């Protein structure tokens, strides 16, 4: 291989280089030349300074980005970094993607720009370019940064996700490139928030600035390999699902694609939509790993019990509180409609006294029924005349010339495990206003077990984070109502 005029012209073309110079292994372990798929080309040609890829599994974007970064380090003297979900993933990506592709480059190219350091996790080239793969990055400057499976990082390691946002992102100049790619992992955290904002910008044709996230979505049905010969009829529920995709989303699937989906779902079960979403919103309908109420939220989504609630202003609204002093105080607003519970509203704040929250209730002007709080409502105030918050609420506050009072009832004490079971029982009878309860829903769906880094498993206790307060207040609601009515029998799905 000599550097003739034709080759020099080809080597100056990044697209040509990526599709002719690099070798990878296929699913059978065979050496093949990398050639972009239609989905990979769509990302490459549409690449922005800030990119967000929500995707089905195994579409090859991590492989593509590894090669883009290797190519940039080799030919552009770029400093690049890839952050993986776990250390084992980082080692595997370096070994199987980056190092393999570099080792199989033509010798002439490797001699022209040798790697001075090819230790595990890093390649440093003679021309000054470098490629670093690990689970974090802080310090230095980068031309390209890629974060793989950021949704899982946000779910399992929220502090690490925050470190990436505050550290690694800041290492990339405004005109350089950051790419996040991931499957979904619940409706909370940085990845969910970024996806929501970026998708809305895409749908509204909003012009993007260099720090705005550009949204890419690649479904399972984009991949022509996801098809199987038809061997058995589809169950009615999948027939209805595919019919709805065609009617509402204009997604027409072949019989072979439907057969593949059926076969894959038989293995993945409840995780199918998270791992292989058909539309973006579907990806986030699956609750995160370790979530206490994953099954219940799947029921709520499937039965369309999160949306716009019917108006029943003649019925009272009950409130359920979690009281904080240094932490947040939250309030759920619940209306009983027949045998169902309509979650009308949610409020959260911190650093405010009881007077503020009573003003919030007064401003909403609901016809109120009962007000429930945990046992610490009877604790004495840390300042003032030593009265409990329950006493202060009963005596009332002068709000806009009127004395506003609340007569709190105290939720029976139950251990957390029993309270969680009460929530699981009552959730199928609940319906939520998707707008006014958006923040509370996000917290409740995110409420999960703590992760044990040492043993690599979920602990048998809740993670205490920003979601805890909303989940605690909802648990008090469930406990207060557990003996109020029978929670047995089937619920007629409420179409919102």
Coordinates of C-alpha atoms in Angstrom, one line a residue:
X1 CA 0.0 0.0 0.0
X2 CA 1.7 3.2 -1.2
X3 CA 0.6 6.8 -0.8
X4 CA -0.1 7.6 -4.4
X5 CA -2.3 10.6 -5.5
X6 CA -5.5 8.5 -5.6
X7 CA -4.9 7.1 -2.2
X8 CA -4.1 10.5 -0.7
X9 CA -7.3 11.8 -2.0
X10 CA -9.2 8.9 -0.6
X11 CA -7.5 9.2 2.8
X12 CA -8.5 12.9 2.9
X13 CA -12.2 11.8 2.9
X14 CA -13.4 10.7 6.3
X15 CA -16.4 8.8 5.0
X16 CA -14.2 6.8 2.7
X17 CA -11.7 6.0 5.4
X18 CA -14.4 4.8 7.8
X19 CA -15.9 2.5 5.2
X20 CA -12.7 1.1 3.8
X21 CA -9.9 1.1 6.3
X22 CA -11.3 -0.5 9.4
X23 CA -12.1 -4.1 10.3
X24 CA -14.4 -5.4 13.0
X25 CA -15.8 -8.8 13.9
X26 CA -19.4 -9.8 13.1
X27 CA -21.8 -11.7 15.5
X28 CA -20.1 -14.9 14.5
X29 CA -16.6 -13.6 15.4
X30 CA -15.5 -13.4 11.7
X31 CA -13.3 -10.5 10.5
X32 CA -15.2 -8.2 8.2
X33 CA -14.6 -4.7 6.8
X34 CA -16.7 -2.1 8.5
X35 CA -19.4 -0.6 6.3
X36 CA -22.0 1.8 7.6
X37 CA -25.6 0.7 7.8
X38 CA -28.4 3.1 6.8
X39 CA -28.9 4.0 10.5
X40 CA -25.2 4.5 11.1
X41 CA -25.0 6.7 8.0
X42 CA -27.9 8.8 9.2
X43 CA -26.1 9.6 12.4
X44 CA -22.8 10.2 10.7
X45 CA -24.2 12.6 8.1
X46 CA -26.5 14.3 10.6
X47 CA -24.0 14.7 13.4
X48 CA -24.3 17.9 15.5
X49 CA -22.1 19.3 18.2
X50 CA -24.4 17.7 20.8
X51 CA -26.1 14.4 19.8
X52 CA -28.6 12.2 21.6
X53 CA -29.3 8.7 20.3
X54 CA -32.2 6.8 21.7
X55 CA -32.2 3.3 20.2
X56 CA -33.0 -0.3 20.1
X57 CA -30.3 -2.7 21.1
X58 CA -27.5 -4.0 18.8
X59 CA -27.7 -1.4 16.0
X60 CA -24.0 -0.9 16.0
X61 CA -23.7 2.7 17.1
X62 CA -21.0 2.0 19.8
X63 CA -18.9 0.3 17.1
X64 CA -19.4 3.2 14.8
X65 CA -18.4 5.8 17.4
X66 CA -15.3 3.8 18.4
X67 CA -14.2 3.9 14.8
X68 CA -15.0 7.6 14.4
X69 CA -12.9 8.4 17.4
X70 CA -10.1 6.1 16.3
X71 CA -10.1 7.7 12.9
X72 CA -10.2 11.3 14.4
X73 CA -7.2 10.4 16.7
X74 CA -5.2 9.0 13.7
X75 CA -6.0 11.5 11.0
X76 CA -7.0 14.7 12.8
X77 CA -4.7 14.6 15.9
X78 CA -8.0 14.7 18.0
X79 CA -8.2 13.9 21.6
X80 CA -11.2 11.6 22.2
X81 CA -12.8 9.8 25.1
X82 CA -15.5 7.1 25.4
X83 CA -17.2 6.6 28.7
X84 CA -18.7 3.1 29.2
X85 CA -21.4 1.9 31.6
X86 CA -19.1 -0.4 33.6
X87 CA -15.3 -1.0 33.8
X88 CA -15.8 -4.4 32.2
X89 CA -17.6 -2.8 29.3
X90 CA -14.8 -0.2 28.9
X91 CA -12.2 -3.0 28.8
X92 CA -14.2 -5.0 26.2
X93 CA -14.9 -2.0 24.0
X94 CA -11.2 -1.1 23.9
X95 CA -10.1 -4.6 23.2
X96 CA -12.8 -5.7 20.8
X97 CA -13.5 -2.4 19.0
X98 CA -10.6 0.0 19.2
X99 CA -7.5 -2.2 19.5
X100 CA -8.8 -4.7 17.1
X101 CA -9.5 -2.1 14.4
X102 CA -6.1 -0.5 15.0
X103 CA -4.2 -3.8 14.9
X104 CA -5.8 -4.6 11.5
X105 CA -5.0 -1.3 9.8
X106 CA -2.5 -1.4 6.9
X107 CA 1.1 -1.5 8.3
X108 CA 1.9 1.6 6.2
X109 CA -0.6 3.7 8.2
X110 CA 0.5 2.4 11.5
X111 CA 4.1 3.2 10.7
X112 CA 3.2 6.7 9.5
X113 CA 1.5 7.4 12.8
X114 CA 2.4 4.8 15.4
X115 CA 0.8 4.4 18.8
X116 CA 3.3 5.4 21.4
X117 CA 1.2 4.0 24.2
X118 CA -1.4 1.3 23.7
X119 CA -1.9 0.3 27.3
X120 CA -5.3 -1.1 28.3
X121 CA -7.9 1.6 27.8
X122 CA -5.8 4.2 25.9
X123 CA -4.1 4.8 22.5
X124 CA -1.8 7.7 22.2
X125 CA -0.4 8.5 18.7
X126 CA 2.8 10.1 17.5
X127 CA 0.8 13.0 16.0
X128 CA -0.7 13.9 19.4
X129 CA -4.1 12.3 18.9
X130 CA -5.4 10.0 21.6
X131 CA -8.4 7.8 22.4
X132 CA -9.2 7.0 26.0
X133 CA -11.9 4.5 27.2
X134 CA -13.0 4.3 30.8
X135 CA -16.0 4.8 33.1
X136 CA -15.3 8.5 33.7
X137 CA -13.3 11.5 32.4
X138 CA -12.3 14.7 34.1
X139 CA -9.6 17.2 33.2
X140 CA -8.0 18.0 29.8
X141 CA -9.8 19.0 26.7
X142 CA -11.6 16.7 24.1
X143 CA -12.6 17.0 20.5
X144 CA -14.9 14.0 20.7
X145 CA -16.7 12.6 23.8
X146 CA -19.1 9.6 23.6
X147 CA -21.1 8.2 26.5
X148 CA -22.5 4.7 26.1
X149 CA -25.6 3.5 27.9
X150 CA -26.1 6.8 29.7
X151 CA -29.6 5.8 30.7
X152 CA -28.3 2.9 32.8
X153 CA -25.7 5.2 34.3
X154 CA -28.4 7.6 35.4
X155 CA -30.5 4.9 36.9
X156 CA -27.8 2.8 38.7
X157 CA -25.1 5.4 39.4
X158 CA -26.8 8.8 39.6
X159 CA -23.7 10.4 41.2
X160 CA -21.5 9.1 38.4
X161 CA -23.9 10.5 35.9
X162 CA -23.7 13.9 37.6
X163 CA -19.9 13.7 37.6
X164 CA -20.0 13.1 33.8
X165 CA -22.3 16.0 33.3
X166 CA -20.3 18.4 35.4
X167 CA -16.9 17.1 34.5
X168 CA -16.6 15.3 31.2
X169 CA -19.1 17.5 29.4
X170 CA -17.1 20.6 30.5
X171 CA -14.0 19.1 28.9
X172 CA -15.6 19.5 25.4
X173 CA -15.5 22.9 23.7
X174 CA -18.7 24.3 22.3
X175 CA -17.8 23.6 18.7
X176 CA -16.6 20.0 19.4
X177 CA -18.7 16.8 19.6
X178 CA -20.5 15.1 22.4
X179 CA -22.7 12.0 21.7
X180 CA -24.9 10.2 24.1
X181 CA -26.3 6.8 23.1
X182 CA -28.5 4.5 25.2
X183 CA -31.5 2.4 25.5
X184 CA -34.1 3.9 27.9
X185 CA -34.1 3.3 31.6
X186 CA -37.1 4.9 33.2
X187 CA -38.6 8.4 33.1
X188 CA -36.2 10.2 35.3
X189 CA -32.6 11.4 35.3
X190 CA -30.5 13.3 32.8
X191 CA -31.0 11.0 29.9
X192 CA -34.8 11.1 30.1
X193 CA -34.8 14.9 30.5
X194 CA -32.4 15.4 27.6
X195 CA -34.5 13.2 25.4
X196 CA -37.7 15.0 26.2
X197 CA -36.2 18.4 25.4
X198 CA -34.4 17.2 22.3
X199 CA -37.4 15.4 20.8
X200 CA -39.7 18.4 21.4
X201 CA -37.1 20.6 19.6
X202 CA -37.1 18.1 16.7
X203 CA -40.9 18.0 16.4
X204 CA -41.2 21.8 16.5
X205 CA -38.3 22.3 13.9
X206 CA -36.5 24.4 16.4
X207 CA -33.1 25.7 15.1
X208 CA -30.4 24.1 17.2
X209 CA -27.6 26.0 18.8
X210 CA -24.2 24.4 19.4
X211 CA -25.1 23.4 23.0
X212 CA -28.6 22.1 22.1
X213 CA -29.1 18.3 21.9
X214 CA -30.0 16.9 18.5
X215 CA -32.4 13.9 18.8
X216 CA -31.9 10.7 16.9
X217 CA -34.2 7.7 17.3
X218 CA -33.6 4.3 15.8
X219 CA -36.2 1.7 16.3
X220 CA -35.8 -2.1 16.0
X221 CA -37.8 -2.1 12.8
X222 CA -35.1 0.1 11.2
X223 CA -32.9 -3.0 11.1
X224 CA -33.7 -5.3 8.2
X225 CA -32.0 -8.2 10.1
X226 CA -34.8 -8.2 12.6
X227 CA -37.1 -10.6 10.7
X228 CA -37.9 -14.3 11.0
X229 CA -39.9 -16.8 9.0
X230 CA -43.5 -16.9 10.2
X231 CA -44.0 -20.1 12.2
X232 CA -47.0 -19.5 14.3
X233 CA -50.0 -17.1 14.5
X234 CA -49.6 -13.9 16.6
X235 CA -51.6 -13.7 19.9
X236 CA -54.5 -11.2 19.8
X237 CA -52.7 -8.7 22.0
X238 CA -49.8 -8.4 19.5
X239 CA -52.2 -8.2 16.6
X240 CA -53.9 -5.3 18.3
X241 CA -50.5 -3.7 19.1
X242 CA -49.2 -3.9 15.5
X243 CA -52.6 -2.6 14.2
X244 CA -52.3 0.4 16.5
X245 CA -48.7 1.1 15.3
X246 CA -50.0 1.1 11.7
X247 CA -53.1 3.2 12.5
X248 CA -51.6 5.8 14.8
X249 CA -47.9 5.9 13.8
X250 CA -48.1 4.8 10.1
X251 CA -45.6 2.0 10.9
X252 CA -46.2 -0.9 8.5
X253 CA -44.5 -4.1 9.4
X254 CA -44.0 -7.2 7.4
X255 CA -45.2 -10.6 8.7
X256 CA -41.5 -11.5 9.1
X257 CA -40.8 -8.5 11.3
X258 CA -43.9 -9.3 13.4
X259 CA -42.6 -12.9 13.8
X260 CA -39.2 -11.6 15.0
X261 CA -40.8 -9.3 17.5
X262 CA -43.0 -12.1 18.8
X263 CA -40.1 -14.4 19.2
X264 CA -37.9 -11.8 20.9
X265 CA -40.7 -10.8 23.3
X266 CA -41.1 -14.4 24.4
X267 CA -37.5 -14.1 25.7
X268 CA -37.4 -10.6 27.0
X269 CA -41.0 -10.3 28.3
X270 CA -41.6 -7.0 30.1
X271 CA -38.3 -5.6 29.0
X272 CA -39.1 -5.8 25.3
X273 CA -40.2 -2.2 24.8
X274 CA -37.3 -0.8 26.7
X275 CA -34.8 -2.8 24.7
X276 CA -36.5 -2.7 21.4
X277 CA -38.9 0.3 21.3
X278 CA -41.1 1.0 18.3
X279 CA -41.6 4.7 19.0
X280 CA -39.6 7.0 21.4
X281 CA -42.3 7.4 24.1
X282 CA -42.6 3.6 24.3
X283 CA -39.0 3.3 25.4
X284 CA -39.7 5.2 28.6
X285 CA -42.8 3.4 29.5
X286 CA -40.7 0.6 31.0
X287 CA -39.7 1.4 34.5
X288 CA -36.0 1.3 35.5
X289 CA -34.3 -1.7 36.9
X290 CA -34.9 -2.2 40.6
X291 CA -38.0 0.0 40.6
X292 CA -40.5 -1.0 43.3
X293 CA -43.6 -0.3 41.1
X294 CA -42.4 -1.5 37.7
X295 CA -45.4 -3.9 37.1
X296 CA -47.9 -1.4 38.4
X297 CA -46.7 1.4 36.1
X298 CA -46.7 -0.9 33.1
X299 CA -50.4 -1.5 33.9
X300 CA -51.1 2.2 34.2
X301 CA -49.5 2.9 30.8
X302 CA -51.1 -0.1 29.1
X303 CA -54.5 0.9 30.4
X304 CA -54.1 4.6 29.6
X305 CA -54.5 5.7 33.2
X306 CA -52.0 8.6 32.9
X307 CA -53.5 11.5 30.9
X308 CA -56.2 14.1 31.3
X309 CA -58.6 13.3 34.1
X310 CA -62.4 13.9 33.9
X311 CA -63.7 16.9 35.9
X312 CA -65.5 16.0 39.1
X313 CA -65.5 19.3 41.0
X314 CA -68.3 18.3 43.3
X315 CA -66.2 15.6 44.9
X316 CA -63.7 16.5 47.7
X317 CA -60.0 16.4 47.3
X318 CA -57.9 14.8 50.0
X319 CA -54.2 15.6 50.6
X320 CA -51.4 13.4 51.7
X321 CA -48.1 14.9 53.0
X322 CA -44.5 14.1 53.6
X323 CA -43.1 16.7 55.9
X324 CA -39.6 17.9 55.7
X325 CA -37.6 20.4 57.6
X326 CA -34.3 20.4 55.8
X327 CA -35.6 18.1 53.1
X328 CA -38.5 18.6 50.7
X329 CA -42.1 18.7 51.7
X330 CA -44.5 17.1 49.2
X331 CA -48.3 16.9 48.8
X332 CA -50.4 14.6 46.7
X333 CA -53.9 15.8 46.0
X334 CA -56.3 12.8 45.6
X335 CA -60.0 12.7 44.6
X336 CA -62.0 9.5 45.2
X337 CA -64.3 8.7 42.2
X338 CA -66.3 5.6 42.9
X339 CA -63.8 2.8 43.5
X340 CA -61.0 4.7 41.9
X341 CA -58.5 7.3 43.1
X342 CA -57.7 10.2 40.8
X343 CA -54.4 11.9 41.5
X344 CA -55.3 15.5 40.6
X345 CA -52.2 17.4 41.6
X346 CA -48.8 17.3 43.1
X347 CA -46.7 19.9 44.9
X348 CA -43.1 19.9 46.1
X349 CA -40.9 22.5 47.7
X350 CA -38.2 22.8 50.4
X351 CA -36.9 25.5 52.8
X352 CA -40.5 26.7 53.5
X353 CA -42.5 26.7 56.6
X354 CA -46.0 25.3 57.2
X355 CA -47.6 28.6 56.4
X356 CA -46.3 28.4 52.8
X357 CA -47.9 25.0 52.2
X358 CA -51.2 26.1 53.6
X359 CA -51.2 29.0 51.2
X360 CA -50.6 26.5 48.4
X361 CA -53.7 24.6 49.4
X362 CA -55.8 27.7 49.7
X363 CA -54.6 29.0 46.2
X364 CA -55.7 25.7 44.6
X365 CA -59.3 26.3 45.7
X366 CA -60.3 22.6 45.8
X367 CA -63.2 21.5 47.9
X368 CA -61.1 19.7 50.5
X369 CA -61.9 16.6 52.4
X370 CA -59.3 14.9 54.7
X371 CA -55.7 15.9 55.2
X372 CA -53.3 13.2 56.2
X373 CA -49.7 13.4 57.5
X374 CA -47.2 11.0 59.0
X375 CA -46.7 10.7 62.7
X376 CA -43.9 13.4 62.8
X377 CA -46.7 16.0 62.3
X378 CA -46.8 15.8 66.1
X379 CA -43.1 16.7 66.6
X380 CA -42.4 20.0 68.1
X381 CA -41.3 22.8 65.8
X382 CA -37.6 23.5 65.9
X383 CA -38.2 27.2 66.5
X384 CA -41.1 29.3 67.9
X385 CA -43.2 28.5 70.9
X386 CA -42.6 24.7 70.8
X387 CA -45.9 23.8 69.3
X388 CA -46.2 20.9 66.9
X389 CA -47.0 21.5 63.3
X390 CA -50.3 19.7 63.8
X391 CA -51.2 22.2 66.5
X392 CA -50.1 25.2 64.3
X393 CA -52.1 23.9 61.4
X394 CA -55.2 23.5 63.6
X395 CA -54.9 26.9 65.1
X396 CA -54.5 28.3 61.5
X397 CA -52.8 31.2 59.8
X398 CA -54.0 34.5 58.6
X399 CA -53.9 34.2 54.8
X400 CA -55.1 37.2 53.0
X401 CA -57.4 38.3 55.8
X402 CA -58.9 34.8 56.5
X403 CA -57.9 32.3 59.2
X404 CA -57.0 29.1 57.3
X405 CA -57.0 25.9 59.3
X406 CA -56.1 22.3 58.6
X407 CA -57.2 19.5 60.9
X408 CA -54.6 16.8 60.1
X409 CA -55.2 13.1 60.5
X410 CA -52.2 10.9 61.3
X411 CA -51.3 8.0 59.0
X412 CA -51.0 4.6 60.9
X413 CA -47.5 3.5 61.4
X414 CA -46.4 0.6 59.2
X415 CA -42.9 -0.6 58.2
X416 CA -41.7 0.5 54.8
X417 CA -42.1 -3.0 53.3
X418 CA -45.7 -3.1 54.3
X419 CA -46.3 0.4 53.0
X420 CA -44.7 -0.5 49.6
X421 CA -47.1 -3.5 49.4
X422 CA -50.0 -1.1 50.1
X423 CA -48.9 1.1 47.2
X424 CA -48.7 -1.9 44.9
X425 CA -52.2 -2.9 45.8
X426 CA -53.7 0.6 45.3
X427 CA -51.8 1.8 42.2
X428 CA -54.0 -0.2 39.7
X429 CA -57.0 1.8 41.1
X430 CA -55.3 5.1 40.5
X431 CA -55.3 7.5 37.5
X432 CA -53.0 10.4 37.2
X433 CA -53.1 13.8 35.6
X434 CA -50.1 13.7 33.3
X435 CA -49.5 17.5 33.5
X436 CA -50.1 18.5 37.1
X437 CA -48.6 15.3 38.5
X438 CA -45.6 15.1 36.1
X439 CA -43.0 15.7 38.7
X440 CA -44.5 13.4 41.3
X441 CA -45.0 10.6 38.7
X442 CA -41.4 10.9 37.7
X443 CA -40.3 10.5 41.3
X444 CA -42.7 7.6 42.0
X445 CA -41.7 5.7 38.9
X446 CA -38.0 6.2 39.8
X447 CA -38.4 5.0 43.4
X448 CA -36.2 1.9 43.6
X449 CA -33.9 -0.2 45.6
X450 CA -30.4 0.9 46.5
X451 CA -27.6 -0.6 44.3
X452 CA -24.8 -2.5 46.1
X453 CA -21.7 -1.6 44.1
X454 CA -19.6 -4.1 46.1
X455 CA -21.7 -7.2 45.4
X456 CA -23.3 -6.0 42.1
X457 CA -26.9 -6.5 43.1
X458 CA -29.9 -4.6 44.5
X459 CA -30.1 -4.1 48.2
X460 CA -33.3 -4.9 50.1
X461 CA -33.9 -1.3 51.0
X462 CA -35.0 1.8 49.1
X463 CA -32.4 4.3 47.7
X464 CA -32.8 7.6 49.5
X465 CA -32.6 10.3 46.8
X466 CA -34.8 13.1 45.4
X467 CA -37.5 10.5 44.6
X468 CA -38.0 9.4 48.2
X469 CA -40.2 12.2 49.5
X470 CA -42.8 11.8 46.7
X471 CA -42.8 8.0 47.3
X472 CA -43.1 8.4 51.0
X473 CA -46.1 10.7 50.7
X474 CA -47.7 8.3 48.3
X475 CA -47.1 5.4 50.6
X476 CA -48.9 7.3 53.4
X477 CA -51.8 7.7 51.0
X478 CA -51.9 4.0 50.4
X479 CA -51.6 3.1 54.1
X480 CA -54.3 5.5 55.0
X481 CA -56.7 4.0 52.5
X482 CA -55.8 0.3 52.8
X483 CA -58.6 -0.3 55.3
X484 CA -60.9 2.3 53.9
X485 CA -62.3 0.2 51.1
X486 CA -61.8 -3.3 49.7
X487 CA -59.0 -3.4 47.2
X488 CA -59.9 -6.6 45.6
X489 CA -61.4 -7.4 42.2
X490 CA -60.8 -6.2 38.7
X491 CA -60.7 -2.5 37.7
X492 CA -62.3 -1.4 34.4
X493 CA -59.6 0.4 32.4
X494 CA -60.1 4.1 32.4
X495 CA -59.6 5.7 29.0
X496 CA -58.2 9.1 29.6

